[in-house]
Tab-separated table of C-alpha atoms in Angstrom:
chain	number	residue	atom	x	y	z
A	1	MET	CA	-2.884	72.329	-80.160
A	2	GLY	CA	-6.667	72.368	-79.817
A	3	PHE	CA	-9.374	69.859	-80.627
A	4	LYS	CA	-13.142	70.019	-80.829
A	5	ARG	CA	-13.413	66.962	-78.577
A	6	THR	CA	-10.817	65.110	-76.490
A	7	ILE	CA	-11.945	61.846	-74.938
A	8	HIS	CA	-9.981	59.503	-72.691
A	9	ALA	CA	-10.790	55.802	-72.886
A	10	VAL	CA	-9.545	52.370	-71.875
A	11	ASP	CA	-9.904	49.688	-74.532
A	12	THR	CA	-10.831	46.201	-73.339
A	13	HIS	CA	-12.045	42.953	-74.809
A	14	SER	CA	-13.767	39.780	-73.751
A	15	GLY	CA	-13.394	38.528	-77.290
A	16	ILE	CA	-15.298	41.533	-78.634
A	17	PRO	CA	-13.726	44.995	-78.127
A	18	MET	CA	-15.481	47.114	-75.514
A	19	ARG	CA	-14.309	50.694	-75.050
A	20	VAL	CA	-14.733	52.328	-71.633
A	21	VAL	CA	-14.705	56.142	-71.632
A	22	THR	CA	-13.180	57.523	-68.447
A	23	GLY	CA	-12.852	61.251	-69.187
A	24	GLY	CA	-13.548	64.116	-71.535
A	25	ILE	CA	-17.355	63.952	-71.477
A	26	PRO	CA	-19.172	67.127	-70.366
A	27	HIS	CA	-21.919	66.973	-67.747
A	28	ILE	CA	-24.861	64.854	-68.906
A	29	PRO	CA	-28.200	66.017	-67.469
A	30	GLY	CA	-30.534	63.536	-65.817
A	31	SER	CA	-31.634	62.264	-62.413
A	32	SER	CA	-30.764	58.646	-63.271
A	33	THR	CA	-28.421	56.804	-65.608
A	34	TYR	CA	-31.468	55.950	-67.709
A	35	GLU	CA	-32.358	59.636	-68.052
A	36	LYS	CA	-28.747	60.484	-68.900
A	37	MET	CA	-28.777	57.796	-71.587
A	38	LYS	CA	-32.001	59.208	-73.077
A	39	TRP	CA	-30.517	62.727	-73.002
A	40	LEU	CA	-27.432	61.556	-74.913
A	41	GLU	CA	-29.597	59.751	-77.441
A	42	ALA	CA	-31.670	62.879	-78.073
A	43	ASN	CA	-29.001	65.575	-77.810
A	44	ASP	CA	-25.506	64.183	-78.451
A	45	ASP	CA	-25.785	61.007	-80.499
A	46	GLN	CA	-22.751	62.291	-82.386
A	47	LEU	CA	-20.671	60.994	-79.490
A	48	ARG	CA	-21.825	57.405	-80.010
A	49	LYS	CA	-21.173	57.576	-83.744
A	50	LEU	CA	-17.788	59.250	-83.258
A	51	LEU	CA	-16.605	56.486	-80.912
A	52	LEU	CA	-18.026	53.459	-82.731
A	53	ARG	CA	-17.791	54.220	-86.440
A	54	GLU	CA	-14.642	54.450	-88.551
A	55	PRO	CA	-11.957	55.693	-88.241
A	56	ARG	CA	-12.113	55.397	-84.429
A	57	GLY	CA	-14.229	52.254	-84.279
A	58	TYR	CA	-15.407	49.365	-86.407
A	59	PRO	CA	-18.604	47.294	-86.764
A	60	PRO	CA	-18.360	44.983	-83.691
A	61	HIS	CA	-17.231	47.767	-81.359
A	62	CYS	CA	-19.166	48.563	-78.158
A	63	CYS	CA	-18.642	51.536	-75.877
A	64	ASN	CA	-19.418	52.581	-72.304
A	65	ILE	CA	-19.354	56.014	-70.693
A	66	ILE	CA	-18.597	56.150	-66.982
A	67	VAL	CA	-20.907	58.681	-65.305
A	68	PRO	CA	-21.453	59.742	-61.669
A	69	PRO	CA	-24.120	57.546	-60.080
A	70	SER	CA	-27.505	59.088	-59.380
A	71	ASN	CA	-28.577	56.413	-56.908
A	72	PRO	CA	-26.823	56.758	-53.519
A	73	GLU	CA	-26.409	52.975	-53.324
A	74	ALA	CA	-24.243	52.904	-56.481
A	75	ASP	CA	-20.485	53.312	-56.728
A	76	ALA	CA	-20.531	54.373	-60.394
A	77	GLY	CA	-22.866	54.631	-63.355
A	78	TYR	CA	-22.365	53.673	-66.977
A	79	ILE	CA	-24.143	54.282	-70.271
A	80	ILE	CA	-23.854	51.524	-72.890
A	81	MET	CA	-23.638	52.409	-76.576
A	82	GLU	CA	-23.718	50.040	-79.552
A	83	GLN	CA	-23.905	50.473	-83.301
A	84	ILE	CA	-27.687	50.840	-83.600
A	85	GLU	CA	-28.907	51.349	-80.045
A	86	TYR	CA	-28.377	52.306	-76.425
A	87	PRO	CA	-28.993	49.005	-74.580
A	88	MET	CA	-30.625	48.994	-71.173
A	89	MET	CA	-28.091	46.400	-70.073
A	90	SER	CA	-25.107	44.462	-71.420
A	91	GLY	CA	-23.227	41.702	-69.654
A	92	GLY	CA	-19.921	41.828	-71.497
A	93	ASN	CA	-19.842	45.605	-71.195
A	94	THR	CA	-20.563	45.385	-67.471
A	95	ILE	CA	-17.621	43.017	-67.011
A	96	SER	CA	-15.371	45.412	-68.937
A	97	VAL	CA	-16.546	48.447	-66.954
A	98	VAL	CA	-15.802	46.697	-63.650
A	99	THR	CA	-12.360	45.668	-64.907
A	100	VAL	CA	-11.504	49.237	-65.871
A	101	LEU	CA	-12.881	50.805	-62.692
A	102	LEU	CA	-10.733	48.524	-60.524
A	103	GLU	CA	-7.560	47.960	-62.550
A	104	MET	CA	-7.228	51.658	-63.399
A	105	GLY	CA	-7.727	52.672	-59.767
A	106	ILE	CA	-10.918	54.652	-60.361
A	107	LEU	CA	-12.513	52.658	-57.541
A	108	PRO	CA	-10.514	50.877	-54.825
A	109	MET	CA	-9.710	47.196	-55.357
A	110	ARG	CA	-9.960	44.858	-52.382
A	111	GLU	CA	-8.432	41.416	-52.657
A	112	PRO	CA	-9.563	38.698	-52.919
A	113	ILE	CA	-13.138	39.990	-53.497
A	114	THR	CA	-14.288	43.495	-54.388
A	115	GLU	CA	-18.012	44.148	-54.102
A	116	LEU	CA	-19.585	47.006	-56.047
A	117	VAL	CA	-22.966	48.330	-57.039
A	118	LEU	CA	-23.195	49.873	-60.502
A	119	GLU	CA	-26.025	51.906	-61.966
A	120	ALA	CA	-26.875	50.794	-65.485
A	121	PRO	CA	-29.735	52.303	-67.485
A	122	ALA	CA	-31.707	49.207	-66.424
A	123	GLY	CA	-31.083	49.916	-62.735
A	124	LEU	CA	-28.743	48.765	-59.986
A	125	ILE	CA	-26.354	45.892	-60.761
A	126	LYS	CA	-24.613	44.116	-57.877
A	127	VAL	CA	-21.086	42.962	-58.666
A	128	LYS	CA	-18.431	40.717	-57.112
A	129	ALA	CA	-14.963	40.822	-58.669
A	130	ASP	CA	-12.340	38.162	-57.966
A	131	CYS	CA	-9.055	40.067	-57.672
A	132	LYS	CA	-5.460	38.968	-57.300
A	133	GLY	CA	-2.178	40.833	-57.698
A	134	GLY	CA	-3.909	44.036	-58.772
A	135	LYS	CA	-5.809	42.254	-61.542
A	136	VAL	CA	-9.476	41.439	-61.986
A	137	LYS	CA	-9.516	37.696	-62.639
A	138	SER	CA	-13.279	37.389	-63.113
A	139	VAL	CA	-16.461	39.390	-62.567
A	140	THR	CA	-19.813	38.048	-61.361
A	141	PHE	CA	-22.851	40.315	-61.540
A	142	THR	CA	-26.526	39.882	-60.734
A	143	ASN	CA	-28.461	40.794	-63.846
A	144	VAL	CA	-31.910	42.299	-64.218
A	145	PRO	CA	-34.734	39.719	-64.185
A	146	ALA	CA	-34.930	37.666	-67.385
A	147	PHE	CA	-37.999	36.047	-68.923
A	148	ALA	CA	-39.302	34.165	-71.938
A	149	ALA	CA	-41.556	36.222	-74.213
A	150	HIS	CA	-42.241	33.546	-76.868
A	151	LEU	CA	-41.550	29.813	-76.802
A	152	ASP	CA	-41.362	27.587	-79.906
A	153	ALA	CA	-42.912	30.256	-82.109
A	154	VAL	CA	-42.937	29.552	-85.837
A	155	ILE	CA	-42.033	32.458	-88.108
A	156	GLU	CA	-41.776	32.715	-91.883
A	157	VAL	CA	-38.371	33.953	-93.039
A	158	PRO	CA	-38.175	35.000	-96.701
A	159	GLU	CA	-35.849	32.778	-98.771
A	160	ILE	CA	-35.362	30.443	-95.789
A	161	GLY	CA	-38.863	29.240	-94.904
A	162	LYS	CA	-40.482	28.379	-91.586
A	163	ILE	CA	-38.185	28.591	-88.556
A	164	THR	CA	-39.006	27.779	-84.930
A	165	VAL	CA	-37.648	30.345	-82.481
A	166	ASP	CA	-37.822	31.503	-78.871
A	167	VAL	CA	-37.721	35.104	-77.694
A	168	GLY	CA	-36.194	35.978	-74.344
A	169	TRP	CA	-35.376	39.120	-72.374
A	170	GLY	CA	-32.049	39.235	-70.572
A	171	GLY	CA	-31.540	42.999	-70.590
A	172	MET	CA	-32.283	43.109	-74.335
A	173	PHE	CA	-34.838	41.133	-76.369
A	174	TYR	CA	-33.232	38.203	-78.218
A	175	VAL	CA	-34.753	36.005	-80.872
A	176	ILE	CA	-33.071	32.618	-80.303
A	177	THR	CA	-32.783	30.008	-83.055
A	178	ASP	CA	-31.401	26.480	-82.890
A	179	ILE	CA	-28.837	26.572	-85.689
A	180	ARG	CA	-29.433	22.902	-86.500
A	181	GLN	CA	-32.522	24.036	-88.417
A	182	ILE	CA	-30.204	25.602	-91.022
A	183	ARG	CA	-28.583	22.846	-93.078
A	184	GLY	CA	-24.815	23.098	-93.413
A	185	LEU	CA	-24.398	25.940	-90.915
A	186	GLU	CA	-22.160	25.487	-87.863
A	187	LEU	CA	-21.156	27.735	-84.960
A	188	VAL	CA	-17.562	28.187	-86.089
A	189	PRO	CA	-15.685	31.368	-87.079
A	190	GLU	CA	-15.315	30.124	-90.662
A	191	HIS	CA	-19.115	30.291	-91.076
A	192	GLY	CA	-19.325	33.779	-89.577
A	193	LYS	CA	-20.515	35.554	-92.713
A	194	GLU	CA	-23.374	33.137	-93.383
A	195	ILE	CA	-24.339	32.956	-89.695
A	196	THR	CA	-24.642	36.734	-89.710
A	197	ARG	CA	-26.762	36.794	-92.878
A	198	VAL	CA	-29.186	34.134	-91.648
A	199	ALA	CA	-29.375	35.628	-88.143
A	200	ALA	CA	-30.128	39.082	-89.558
A	201	MET	CA	-32.987	37.725	-91.647
A	202	ILE	CA	-34.434	35.833	-88.682
A	203	ARG	CA	-34.144	38.942	-86.523
A	204	GLN	CA	-36.067	41.063	-89.007
A	205	ALA	CA	-38.767	38.428	-89.478
A	206	ALA	CA	-39.144	38.130	-85.698
A	207	ILE	CA	-39.424	41.914	-85.332
A	208	GLU	CA	-42.267	41.881	-87.844
A	209	GLN	CA	-44.079	38.747	-86.624
A	210	LEU	CA	-43.502	38.445	-82.852
A	211	PRO	CA	-44.597	41.465	-80.794
A	212	VAL	CA	-42.850	41.948	-77.456
A	213	ALA	CA	-43.172	44.431	-74.609
A	214	HIS	CA	-41.350	45.118	-71.375
A	215	PRO	CA	-43.498	46.880	-68.741
A	216	ASP	CA	-40.607	49.044	-67.543
A	217	TYR	CA	-39.105	49.972	-70.925
A	218	PRO	CA	-41.872	50.927	-73.365
A	219	GLY	CA	-40.906	50.834	-77.005
A	220	VAL	CA	-37.976	48.430	-76.589
A	221	GLY	CA	-38.332	45.565	-79.066
A	222	ILE	CA	-36.321	42.671	-80.461
A	223	THR	CA	-32.872	43.989	-81.394
A	224	VAL	CA	-30.575	40.949	-81.230
A	225	SER	CA	-30.501	37.529	-82.915
A	226	GLN	CA	-28.888	34.541	-81.216
A	227	MET	CA	-27.970	31.408	-83.138
A	228	SER	CA	-27.758	28.594	-80.616
A	229	GLY	CA	-26.580	25.008	-80.649
A	230	PRO	CA	-24.782	22.188	-78.834
A	231	THR	CA	-21.045	22.213	-78.203
A	232	ASN	CA	-18.462	19.441	-78.327
A	233	ASP	CA	-16.354	21.158	-75.660
A	234	PRO	CA	-16.565	19.380	-72.274
A	235	LYS	CA	-15.951	22.736	-70.573
A	236	ALA	CA	-19.225	24.167	-71.932
A	237	ASP	CA	-22.922	23.227	-71.946
A	238	TRP	CA	-24.190	25.174	-74.965
A	239	LYS	CA	-22.806	27.377	-77.722
A	240	ASN	CA	-24.015	30.557	-79.372
A	241	ALA	CA	-23.299	33.268	-81.888
A	242	VAL	CA	-25.070	36.563	-81.224
A	243	MET	CA	-25.734	38.852	-84.182
A	244	MET	CA	-26.014	42.597	-83.572
A	245	GLY	CA	-27.223	45.032	-86.191
A	246	SER	CA	-24.746	47.478	-87.677
A	247	GLY	CA	-27.075	49.389	-89.986
A	248	ASP	CA	-30.535	49.550	-91.515
A	249	PHE	CA	-32.210	46.361	-92.804
A	250	SER	CA	-34.379	46.242	-95.929
A	251	TRP	CA	-35.876	43.125	-97.537
A	252	ASP	CA	-35.580	44.990	-100.860
A	253	ARG	CA	-31.792	45.330	-100.490
A	254	PRO	CA	-30.043	41.972	-99.872
A	255	ALA	CA	-26.782	43.799	-99.157
A	256	THR	CA	-28.362	44.889	-95.848
A	257	TRP	CA	-29.102	41.319	-94.725
A	258	THR	CA	-26.115	41.327	-92.417
A	259	GLY	CA	-24.708	42.702	-89.168
A	260	VAL	CA	-21.879	41.777	-86.822
A	261	LEU	CA	-21.236	38.844	-84.507
A	262	ASP	CA	-20.560	39.308	-80.833
A	263	ARG	CA	-17.136	37.787	-80.249
A	264	CYS	CA	-17.967	36.971	-76.600
A	265	PRO	CA	-20.700	34.632	-75.276
A	266	SER	CA	-22.955	37.631	-74.412
A	267	GLY	CA	-24.094	38.157	-70.836
A	268	THR	CA	-27.598	39.368	-71.668
A	269	GLY	CA	-27.841	36.696	-74.377
A	270	THR	CA	-26.859	34.039	-71.855
A	271	SER	CA	-29.490	35.407	-69.461
A	272	ALA	CA	-32.174	35.277	-72.157
A	273	LYS	CA	-31.171	31.719	-73.127
A	274	MET	CA	-31.295	30.574	-69.497
A	275	ALA	CA	-34.740	32.154	-69.032
A	276	VAL	CA	-36.031	30.275	-72.076
A	277	LEU	CA	-34.515	26.971	-70.911
A	278	HIS	CA	-36.004	27.472	-67.439
A	279	ALA	CA	-39.437	28.206	-68.892
A	280	LYS	CA	-39.199	24.927	-70.817
A	281	GLY	CA	-38.196	23.007	-67.688
A	282	GLN	CA	-34.681	22.368	-69.019
A	283	LEU	CA	-32.623	24.445	-66.558
A	284	ALA	CA	-33.129	24.433	-62.799
A	285	LEU	CA	-32.313	27.120	-60.284
A	286	ASN	CA	-28.776	27.174	-58.835
A	287	GLN	CA	-27.311	25.155	-61.702
A	288	ASP	CA	-24.249	26.401	-63.600
A	289	PHE	CA	-24.843	27.052	-67.295
A	290	ARG	CA	-21.565	27.348	-69.199
A	291	HIS	CA	-22.282	29.300	-72.368
A	292	GLN	CA	-19.642	29.332	-75.087
A	293	GLY	CA	-19.184	32.035	-77.704
A	294	ILE	CA	-18.053	31.533	-81.267
A	295	LEU	CA	-14.369	31.946	-80.284
A	296	GLY	CA	-14.652	29.275	-77.584
A	297	HIS	CA	-14.681	31.764	-74.682
A	298	VAL	CA	-17.146	30.841	-71.887
A	299	PHE	CA	-19.418	32.891	-69.622
A	300	THR	CA	-20.964	30.976	-66.726
A	301	GLY	CA	-24.569	31.757	-65.866
A	302	ARG	CA	-26.745	30.691	-62.961
A	303	LEU	CA	-30.404	31.303	-62.139
A	304	VAL	CA	-30.603	32.205	-58.457
A	305	GLU	CA	-34.300	32.904	-57.908
A	306	GLU	CA	-37.714	33.113	-59.498
A	307	THR	CA	-39.579	36.412	-59.650
A	308	GLU	CA	-42.008	38.299	-61.904
A	309	VAL	CA	-41.738	41.110	-64.415
A	310	GLY	CA	-45.197	42.625	-64.446
A	311	ASP	CA	-47.442	39.580	-64.762
A	312	THR	CA	-44.788	37.464	-66.492
A	313	PRO	CA	-42.840	34.742	-64.632
A	314	ALA	CA	-39.142	35.631	-64.603
A	315	VAL	CA	-35.812	34.521	-63.169
A	316	VAL	CA	-32.835	36.370	-61.704
A	317	PRO	CA	-29.554	35.403	-63.443
A	318	THR	CA	-25.970	35.844	-62.407
A	319	ILE	CA	-23.216	35.937	-65.031
A	320	THR	CA	-19.499	35.319	-64.530
A	321	GLY	CA	-16.862	36.254	-67.103
A	322	THR	CA	-13.537	37.952	-67.713
A	323	SER	CA	-12.398	40.976	-69.712
A	324	TRP	CA	-8.875	42.166	-70.462
A	325	ILE	CA	-7.474	45.669	-70.958
A	326	PHE	CA	-5.501	45.991	-74.199
A	327	GLY	CA	-5.010	49.708	-74.676
A	328	LEU	CA	-5.137	53.235	-73.278
A	329	ASN	CA	-6.596	55.669	-75.756
A	330	THR	CA	-6.913	59.432	-76.171
A	331	ILE	CA	-9.474	60.033	-78.914
A	332	VAL	CA	-9.713	63.464	-80.500
A	333	LEU	CA	-11.881	65.228	-83.031
A	334	ASP	CA	-10.060	67.863	-85.061
A	335	HIS	CA	-11.963	71.090	-85.738
A	336	ASP	CA	-11.430	70.571	-89.476
A	337	ASP	CA	-12.283	66.843	-89.563
A	338	PRO	CA	-14.918	66.479	-92.327
A	339	TYR	CA	-16.420	63.388	-90.629
A	340	PRO	CA	-17.415	64.453	-87.090
A	341	GLU	CA	-19.769	61.449	-86.828
A	342	GLY	CA	-17.338	59.011	-88.388
A	343	PHE	CA	-18.382	57.038	-91.440
A	344	THR	CA	-19.462	53.629	-92.700
A	345	ILE	CA	-18.754	51.966	-96.054
A	346	GLY	CA	-20.639	49.017	-97.476
A	347	ASP	CA	-17.625	46.732	-97.788
A	348	ILE	CA	-17.772	45.884	-94.078
A	349	TRP	CA	-20.869	47.716	-92.803
A	350	ALA	CA	-24.502	46.800	-93.339
């Protein structure tokens, strides 16, 4: 039996499914994880589509490829792939990668604390994993510096009107909207479809009206929309629903005013939210920030120091969360498969 591609992966979730590829990927050229990511994007984007689209994936799926580290300080590297982009950094995916590396024995686990350094496209990520009985109970990582790009900016959203938003960088650029501006909309799973529609429209309006730039990652713009609001849960401080794109958006085609919701609280989204709150004087250093996702799952963030990104004041966040392995997967592509890049259909895809 022969296949065009055979890929070995561990499937995990922290609410949202995050696939971690552990084998079957040929050598990826590049002197850094960032360069390897850019090579994949330019030369083998079929791999991303194969792993994330139907029949092997579905709209909220994320994926990570474990690669040899290029930096001698790192224990492993990883490339993050999502439905419309290759993120520089992702918190939930980082937590899943650490869980797989340790629970599958790819890197040695040391109880009660395992310390690692991973090489993301954004650079080196320091990690501490709480371990017990051969399991990773939680992962804490130090994220890239986060900062506020726009505060209390007013944008015009077609069919909705004027909306006040913030824009923050936490490893990706997020437009952040207090959901209480949208009458009748709540951060509950039952409102998921409407949250996604509104968040997608706000995201597109922000892309068009609020320019952003990161000095280290030219060309990276706003890609994610975060609907934010208070929570009634005493175990959390704030709640969110993060909307990720799953296809092209066009104001002329209302069927494209959608995307997918992150089922976890989002590590980079939490970092961006904390940076915005800090810039507004509403979150101090060394204060826990318990951020709840739409399922009720919580990531805990903390700002540990102030710094700068270029000329912009920034903060260094840590994020703590948990991911769980739910499957071991061998993914193949048959030589005669007519859909080598998978497929999308408009019933569930934008």
